[in-house]
Amino acid sequence: MTSTTEHLSGPLSATTLLRFATAGSVDDGKSTLVGRLLHDSKSVLADQLEAVEHASRSRGQQAPDLALLTDGLRAEREQGITIDVAYRYFATPRRRFILADTPGHVQYTRNMVTGASTAELAVVLVDARNGVVEQTRRHAAVAALLRVPHVVLAVNKMDLVDYAEPVFAAIAEEFTAYASALGVPEITAIPISALAGDNVVEPSAHMDWYGGPTVLEHLETVPVSHDLAACPARFPVQYVIRPQTAEHPDYRGYAGQIASGVLRVGEPVTVLPSGRTSTIAGIDALGRSVDVAWAPQSVTLRLADDLDVSRGDLIAPAAAAPATTQDVEATVCHVADEPLTVGRRVLLKHTTRTVKAIVKEIPSRLTLDDLSQHPEPGQLVANDIGRVRVRTAEPLALDAYADSRRTGSFLLIDPADGTTLAAGMAGEAFAATTTAPAADDEGWDF
Amino acid sequence: MTPATAGGGADSPYALSHLDALESEAVHIFREVAGEFERPVLLFSGGKDSIVMLHLALKAFAPAPVPFALLHVDTGHNFPEVLAYRDRTVARHRLRLHVASVQEYIDAGKLRERPDGTRNPLQTVPLTEAIQQHRFDAVFGGGRRDEEKARAKERVFSLRDEFSQWDPRRQRPELWQLYNGRHAPGEHVRVFPLSNWTELDVWQYIERERIELPEIYFAHEREVFRRNGMWLTAGDWGGPKEGETVEKRLVRYRTVGDMSCTGAVDSDATTLQAVIAEIAASRLTERGATRADDKLSEAAMEDRKREGYF
């Protein structure tokens, strides 16, 4: 959505970007919440509102249906449901936001995985009348699996429970216990009414007992994680720049986006998978020569030695280079309609490297509702989450997803038609801080 | 995972401004395409979004030249200032330019002029045929998700079949920054490096990078007439008709498209800063203010995209 005057009151160049995702089941009021955030932050412009009012009237509705702001496809408006993830943009003087608006409908898992994969915060919506339900646990589990650093529990429809504190407190406590056990590092619970506008953008006049932030205030102030810079540096080589011109006869630069950490001129580095070493002779940051660069900057590195480096290689500090492996153990979310079976030949795309691979084993399938695991399921179908063991044709410099969302994630791709089959996360499934509360007697071998 | 608070907020020495984050992401997308595809091409209309795309591509591959050509779909009703800008830019950066001409299709009897005189929807056929003819396998477009609700559903890498059709129900999930560009022969991928930019981001970036634009983006006196609530430029393309009167007004354009359906807005903004202030205060989206083709129906953009339009 295009923006309003309010941006100009803040320091424009200094504003940061927060990517967040929403999750909620069908009747929890997610569209209303999103519509309310856009509307009350004045991110909906006159012609958009007019279009919504016009469409609502022609459908015989009395009030403008804010869900029409977000349901962009013909089929979505016809059926009144959200089919696919949509991305929304809005801003306040403090921050700019990219919202992945994920549908709560049948195909929930792959859609939420899509939205959560780039999110730094997830808003999980529950209906105050129903409390924590299976779907809520599923959303918490996906947020934990995808290692979304911040989770907001929005307890909606507080107006329908007389704005009663004990109702909110009980739901918040149950959810926080569950999500913390899964390893979600930070949980914030907020009582709201999306329909009436309580605690979404404006503080509620009905809930004096609540002293915390509104949803928008929290979104504006939650720290955007720069812990990427604290991790060991990872630089997947995307493209080799060799002008071979009179002006630059010997220039040979390795272009890429720093996936994590900080790189400095003079630093000794290792190129994987070959294991050859050199030092960083120069860093070109899109036209400027710099001494230091960090994630997620797109830069070009020059090395002191003339090594054979190409797309798919990984440059890392010699002192903190990852191990390489051809045996990948990971949790995958299966996103294709066709099942994933043992023995299946696939392509594995990890950072800028795509290699042949074979699915060796599917040791277990996870039931998100109660976090129980089903051993040796034989296959994974659409929206299943399971453990896999994959053998690759070439070594990969793979980190654990827990250490780096960027270098610990991969795709499995159908070599025949290019379909994306599964989203993979290397290493342990959940942050193993404590035992998950709902695990069955067999416990975890994840 | 390390507690997110450990790294600090906007004060952190490792914070990136939102413009730097968007720039870095777009450059990453350009380089992914250059690394994975055989024959990419960049759609270039001389409008601000394609100008920003070209600027980003120049930065992404510097000091080497941009490793792909430009494609302009010329409706035959383009603003002369924009064509001059296009040719200047191509010459300055020694780029290759392909032109697909709607007028040639009409002259050859392969396309018929619409009763309303609008040529924007006619671009689809020359565009898709140029893609087939040159066997382009990746086509960069300046589409932004904030422009329109159907575009909000668009992936960064959007697979199109041999007829260039978009099927919103069969999009690949797009996870992390792992873009999947695999496609069968005859298919291609539309790529949108500016997906996550808003109109204001584009303008702020133009200001920061001091990017030159065609003059029509800034307020100037122009002969215009009123049609369907918009100020259209008078000219050989088909206006004014009887009952429409030409007047001289101080106007500028928010988008650059076909003269038959791109309206001007009243404005006295002659500098980038004035333009940015004006957009920030506007209560209308750029398409709502100045594009007639999006007003044809509630799903006009979706329907055109399904057929192969951007």
Coordinates of N, CA, C and O in Angstrom, one line a residue, chain A residues 325-421:
Chain A
T325 N 29.4 -31.8 4.1 CA 28.9 -33.1 4.3 C 28.1 -33.5 3.0 O 27.6 -32.7 2.3
Q326 N 27.9 -34.8 2.8 CA 27.1 -35.3 1.8 C 25.8 -36.0 2.4 O 25.0 -36.6 1.6
D327 N 25.8 -36.1 3.7 CA 24.6 -36.7 4.3 C 23.9 -35.7 5.2 O 24.4 -35.2 6.2
V328 N 22.7 -35.3 4.7 CA 22.0 -34.2 5.3 C 20.9 -34.8 6.1 O 20.1 -35.6 5.6
E329 N 20.8 -34.4 7.4 CA 19.7 -34.7 8.3 C 18.9 -33.4 8.5 O 19.5 -32.4 8.9
A330 N 17.6 -33.5 8.3 CA 16.9 -32.3 8.3 C 15.4 -32.5 8.6 O 14.9 -33.6 8.5
T331 N 14.7 -31.4 9.0 CA 13.3 -31.4 9.0 C 12.8 -30.8 7.7 O 13.4 -29.8 7.3
V332 N 11.8 -31.4 7.1 CA 11.3 -30.8 5.9 C 9.8 -30.6 6.0 O 9.1 -31.3 6.7
C333 N 9.3 -29.5 5.4 CA 7.9 -29.3 5.2 C 7.6 -29.6 3.7 O 8.2 -29.0 2.9
H334 N 6.8 -30.6 3.5 CA 6.5 -31.0 2.1 C 5.5 -30.0 1.5 O 4.4 -29.9 2.1
V335 N 5.8 -29.4 0.4 CA 4.9 -28.3 -0.1 C 4.2 -28.7 -1.4 O 3.4 -28.0 -1.9
A336 N 4.6 -29.8 -2.0 CA 4.0 -30.2 -3.3 C 2.9 -31.2 -3.1 O 2.7 -31.8 -2.1
D337 N 2.0 -31.3 -4.1 CA 0.9 -32.2 -4.1 C 1.3 -33.6 -4.2 O 0.7 -34.5 -3.6
E338 N 2.4 -33.9 -5.0 CA 2.8 -35.2 -5.2 C 3.7 -35.7 -3.9 O 4.4 -34.9 -3.4
P339 N 3.5 -36.9 -3.4 CA 4.2 -37.3 -2.2 C 5.7 -37.4 -2.4 O 6.2 -37.5 -3.5
L340 N 6.4 -37.2 -1.2 CA 7.9 -37.4 -1.2 C 8.1 -38.8 -0.7 O 7.6 -39.1 0.4
T341 N 8.8 -39.6 -1.4 CA 9.0 -41.0 -1.0 C 10.5 -41.4 -0.8 O 11.4 -40.7 -1.4
V342 N 10.8 -42.4 -0.1 CA 12.1 -42.9 0.1 C 12.6 -43.4 -1.3 O 11.9 -44.1 -2.0
G343 N 13.9 -43.1 -1.6 CA 14.4 -43.5 -2.9 C 14.2 -42.5 -4.0 O 14.8 -42.6 -5.1
R344 N 13.5 -41.4 -3.7 CA 13.2 -40.4 -4.7 C 14.5 -39.6 -5.0 O 15.2 -39.2 -4.1
R345 N 14.7 -39.5 -6.3 CA 15.9 -38.6 -6.8 C 15.4 -37.2 -6.9 O 14.4 -36.9 -7.6
V346 N 16.1 -36.3 -6.3 CA 15.7 -34.9 -6.3 C 16.9 -34.0 -6.6 O 18.0 -34.5 -6.7
L347 N 16.7 -32.7 -6.7 CA 17.7 -31.7 -6.7 C 17.6 -31.0 -5.4 O 16.5 -30.8 -4.8
L348 N 18.8 -30.7 -4.8 CA 18.8 -29.9 -3.5 C 19.4 -28.6 -3.8 O 20.5 -28.5 -4.2
K349 N 18.6 -27.5 -3.5 CA 19.2 -26.2 -3.7 C 19.5 -25.6 -2.3 O 18.6 -25.4 -1.5
H350 N 20.8 -25.3 -2.1 CA 21.3 -24.8 -0.8 C 22.1 -23.5 -1.2 O 23.0 -23.6 -2.0
T351 N 21.7 -22.4 -0.6 CA 22.3 -21.1 -1.0 C 22.3 -21.0 -2.5 O 21.3 -21.1 -3.2
T352 N 23.5 -20.8 -3.1 CA 23.6 -20.7 -4.6 C 24.0 -22.0 -5.3 O 24.3 -22.0 -6.4
R353 N 23.9 -23.1 -4.5 CA 24.4 -24.3 -5.0 C 23.3 -25.3 -5.2 O 22.5 -25.5 -4.3
T354 N 23.1 -25.9 -6.4 CA 22.1 -26.9 -6.6 C 22.8 -28.2 -7.0 O 23.6 -28.3 -7.9
V355 N 22.5 -29.3 -6.2 CA 23.2 -30.6 -6.4 C 22.1 -31.7 -6.5 O 21.0 -31.6 -6.1
K356 N 22.6 -32.8 -7.2 CA 21.7 -34.0 -7.2 C 21.7 -34.6 -5.8 O 22.6 -34.6 -5.1
A357 N 20.5 -35.2 -5.5 CA 20.4 -35.9 -4.2 C 19.4 -37.0 -4.2 O 18.6 -37.1 -5.2
I358 N 19.4 -37.8 -3.2 CA 18.5 -38.9 -3.1 C 17.9 -39.0 -1.7 O 18.7 -38.8 -0.8
V359 N 16.6 -39.2 -1.6 CA 16.0 -39.3 -0.3 C 16.3 -40.7 0.2 O 15.8 -41.7 -0.3
K360 N 17.2 -40.8 1.2 CA 17.6 -42.1 1.8 C 16.6 -42.7 2.8 O 16.3 -43.9 2.8
E361 N 16.1 -41.8 3.6 CA 15.2 -42.3 4.7 C 14.2 -41.2 5.1 O 14.5 -40.0 5.0
I362 N 13.0 -41.6 5.5 CA 12.1 -40.7 6.2 C 11.8 -41.3 7.5 O 10.9 -42.1 7.7
P363 N 12.6 -41.0 8.5 CA 12.5 -41.7 9.8 C 11.2 -41.4 10.6 O 10.7 -42.2 11.3
S364 N 10.7 -40.2 10.4 CA 9.4 -39.9 11.1 C 8.7 -38.8 10.5 O 9.2 -38.0 9.8
R365 N 7.4 -38.8 10.9 CA 6.5 -37.7 10.5 C 6.0 -37.0 11.7 O 5.6 -37.8 12.7
L366 N 5.9 -35.7 11.8 CA 5.5 -35.0 13.0 C 4.0 -34.7 12.9 O 3.5 -34.2 11.8
T367 N 3.3 -34.9 13.9 CA 1.9 -34.5 14.0 C 1.9 -33.1 14.8 O 2.2 -33.1 16.0
L368 N 1.6 -32.1 14.1 CA 1.8 -30.8 14.7 C 0.7 -30.5 15.8 O 1.0 -29.8 16.7
D369 N -0.4 -31.2 15.7 CA -1.5 -30.9 16.7 C -1.0 -31.3 18.1 O -1.2 -30.5 19.0
D370 N -0.3 -32.4 18.3 CA 0.1 -32.8 19.6 C 1.6 -33.0 19.7 O 2.1 -33.5 20.7
L371 N 2.3 -32.7 18.6 CA 3.7 -32.9 18.5 C 4.2 -34.3 18.6 O 5.3 -34.6 19.0
S372 N 3.3 -35.3 18.4 CA 3.7 -36.7 18.5 C 4.4 -37.0 17.2 O 4.2 -36.3 16.2
Q373 N 5.2 -38.0 17.2 CA 5.9 -38.4 15.9 C 5.5 -39.8 15.5 O 5.4 -40.7 16.3
H374 N 5.3 -39.9 14.2 CA 4.9 -41.2 13.6 C 6.1 -41.8 12.9 O 6.6 -41.2 12.0
P375 N 6.6 -43.0 13.4 CA 7.9 -43.5 12.8 C 7.7 -44.1 11.5 O 6.6 -44.6 11.2
E376 N 8.7 -44.0 10.6 CA 8.8 -44.6 9.3 C 7.4 -44.5 8.5 O 6.8 -45.5 8.2
P377 N 7.0 -43.3 8.2 CA 5.7 -43.1 7.5 C 5.8 -43.5 6.1 O 4.8 -43.7 5.4
G378 N 7.0 -43.8 5.5 CA 7.1 -44.2 4.2 C 7.1 -43.1 3.2 O 7.8 -43.1 2.2
Q379 N 6.3 -42.1 3.4 CA 6.2 -41.0 2.5 C 5.7 -39.7 3.3 O 5.1 -39.9 4.4
L380 N 5.9 -38.6 2.7 CA 5.3 -37.3 3.2 C 4.4 -36.8 2.1 O 4.8 -36.7 1.0
V381 N 3.2 -36.4 2.5 CA 2.3 -35.8 1.6 C 2.2 -34.3 1.8 O 2.8 -33.8 2.8
A382 N 1.5 -33.6 1.0 CA 1.4 -32.1 1.1 C 1.1 -31.7 2.5 O 0.2 -32.2 3.2
N383 N 1.8 -30.7 3.0 CA 1.7 -30.1 4.3 C 2.3 -30.9 5.4 O 2.2 -30.5 6.6
D384 N 2.8 -32.1 5.1 CA 3.4 -32.9 6.2 C 4.8 -32.3 6.6 O 5.5 -31.7 5.7
I385 N 5.1 -32.4 7.8 CA 6.4 -32.1 8.3 C 7.1 -33.3 8.8 O 6.4 -34.1 9.6
G386 N 8.3 -33.6 8.4 CA 8.9 -34.8 8.8 C 10.4 -34.7 8.8 O 11.0 -33.7 8.3
R387 N 11.1 -35.8 9.4 CA 12.5 -35.8 9.4 C 12.9 -36.6 8.1 O 12.3 -37.6 7.7
V388 N 14.0 -36.2 7.5 CA 14.5 -36.9 6.3 C 16.0 -37.1 6.4 O 16.7 -36.3 7.1
R389 N 16.5 -38.1 5.7 CA 18.0 -38.2 5.5 C 18.2 -38.2 4.0 O 17.6 -39.0 3.3
V390 N 19.0 -37.3 3.6 CA 19.3 -37.1 2.2 C 20.8 -37.2 1.9 O 21.6 -36.7 2.6
R391 N 21.1 -38.0 0.8 CA 22.5 -38.1 0.4 C 22.7 -37.3 -0.8 O 21.9 -37.4 -1.8
T392 N 23.7 -36.4 -0.8 CA 23.9 -35.5 -2.0 C 25.1 -36.0 -2.8 O 26.0 -36.6 -2.3
A393 N 25.1 -35.6 -4.1 CA 26.1 -36.1 -5.0 C 27.4 -35.3 -4.8 O 28.5 -35.8 -5.1
E394 N 27.3 -34.1 -4.2 CA 28.5 -33.3 -3.9 C 28.5 -32.8 -2.5 O 27.4 -32.6 -2.0
P395 N 29.6 -32.5 -1.9 CA 29.6 -32.0 -0.5 C 29.0 -30.6 -0.4 O 29.1 -29.8 -1.3
L396 N 28.2 -30.4 0.7 CA 27.6 -29.1 0.9 C 28.2 -28.5 2.2 O 28.4 -29.2 3.2
A397 N 28.4 -27.2 2.2 CA 28.8 -26.5 3.4 C 27.5 -26.0 4.1 O 27.1 -24.9 4.0
L398 N 27.0 -26.9 4.9 CA 25.6 -26.7 5.5 C 25.7 -26.4 6.9 O 26.4 -27.1 7.7
D399 N 25.1 -25.3 7.4 CA 25.0 -25.0 8.8 C 23.8 -25.6 9.4 O 22.9 -26.0 8.6
A400 N 23.7 -25.7 10.7 CA 22.4 -26.0 11.3 C 21.4 -24.9 11.2 O 21.9 -23.7 11.3
Y401 N 20.2 -25.1 10.9 CA 19.2 -24.1 10.7 C 19.1 -23.2 12.0 O 18.9 -22.0 11.9
A402 N 19.3 -23.9 13.1 CA 19.3 -23.2 14.4 C 20.3 -22.1 14.4 O 20.2 -21.0 15.1
D403 N 21.5 -22.3 13.7 CA 22.5 -21.3 13.7 C 22.3 -20.2 12.7 O 22.8 -19.1 12.8
S404 N 21.7 -20.6 11.5 CA 21.6 -19.7 10.4 C 20.4 -20.1 9.6 O 20.4 -21.1 9.0
R405 N 19.4 -19.2 9.5 CA 18.2 -19.5 8.7 C 18.6 -19.5 7.2 O 18.0 -20.2 6.4
R406 N 19.7 -18.8 6.9 CA 20.0 -18.6 5.5 C 20.9 -19.8 5.0 O 20.7 -20.3 3.9
T407 N 21.9 -20.2 5.8 CA 22.8 -21.3 5.3 C 22.4 -22.6 5.9 O 23.1 -23.6 5.6
G408 N 21.3 -22.7 6.6 CA 20.8 -23.9 7.2 C 19.5 -24.4 6.5 O 19.0 -25.4 6.8
S409 N 19.1 -23.6 5.5 CA 17.8 -24.0 4.8 C 18.1 -24.4 3.4 O 19.2 -24.1 2.8
F410 N 17.2 -25.2 2.8 CA 17.4 -25.7 1.5 C 16.0 -26.1 0.9 O 15.0 -26.2 1.6
L411 N 16.0 -26.2 -0.4 CA 14.8 -26.7 -1.1 C 15.1 -28.0 -1.7 O 16.2 -28.3 -2.2
L412 N 14.1 -28.9 -1.8 CA 14.2 -30.1 -2.6 C 13.3 -29.8 -3.8 O 12.2 -29.3 -3.7
I413 N 13.9 -30.1 -5.0 CA 13.2 -29.7 -6.3 C 13.1 -31.0 -7.2 O 14.0 -31.8 -7.2
D414 N 12.0 -31.1 -7.8 CA 11.7 -32.2 -8.8 C 12.6 -31.9 -10.0 O 12.4 -30.9 -10.7
P415 N 13.5 -32.9 -10.3 CA 14.4 -32.6 -11.5 C 13.7 -32.6 -12.8 O 14.1 -32.0 -13.8
A416 N 12.5 -33.3 -12.8 CA 11.8 -33.4 -14.1 C 11.1 -32.1 -14.5 O 11.3 -31.7 -15.6
D417 N 10.4 -31.5 -13.6 CA 9.6 -30.3 -14.0 C 9.9 -29.1 -13.2 O 9.3 -28.0 -13.4
G418 N 10.9 -29.2 -12.3 CA 11.3 -28.0 -11.5 C 10.4 -27.6 -10.3 O 10.6 -26.6 -9.7
T419 N 9.4 -28.4 -10.1 CA 8.5 -28.2 -8.9 C 9.2 -28.1 -7.6 O 10.1 -29.0 -7.4
T420 N 8.9 -27.2 -6.8 CA 9.5 -27.1 -5.4 C 8.8 -28.2 -4.6 O 7.5 -28.1 -4.4
L421 N 9.5 -29.2 -4.1 CA 8.9 -30.3 -3.4 C 8.8 -30.0 -1.9 O 7.8 -30.3 -1.2

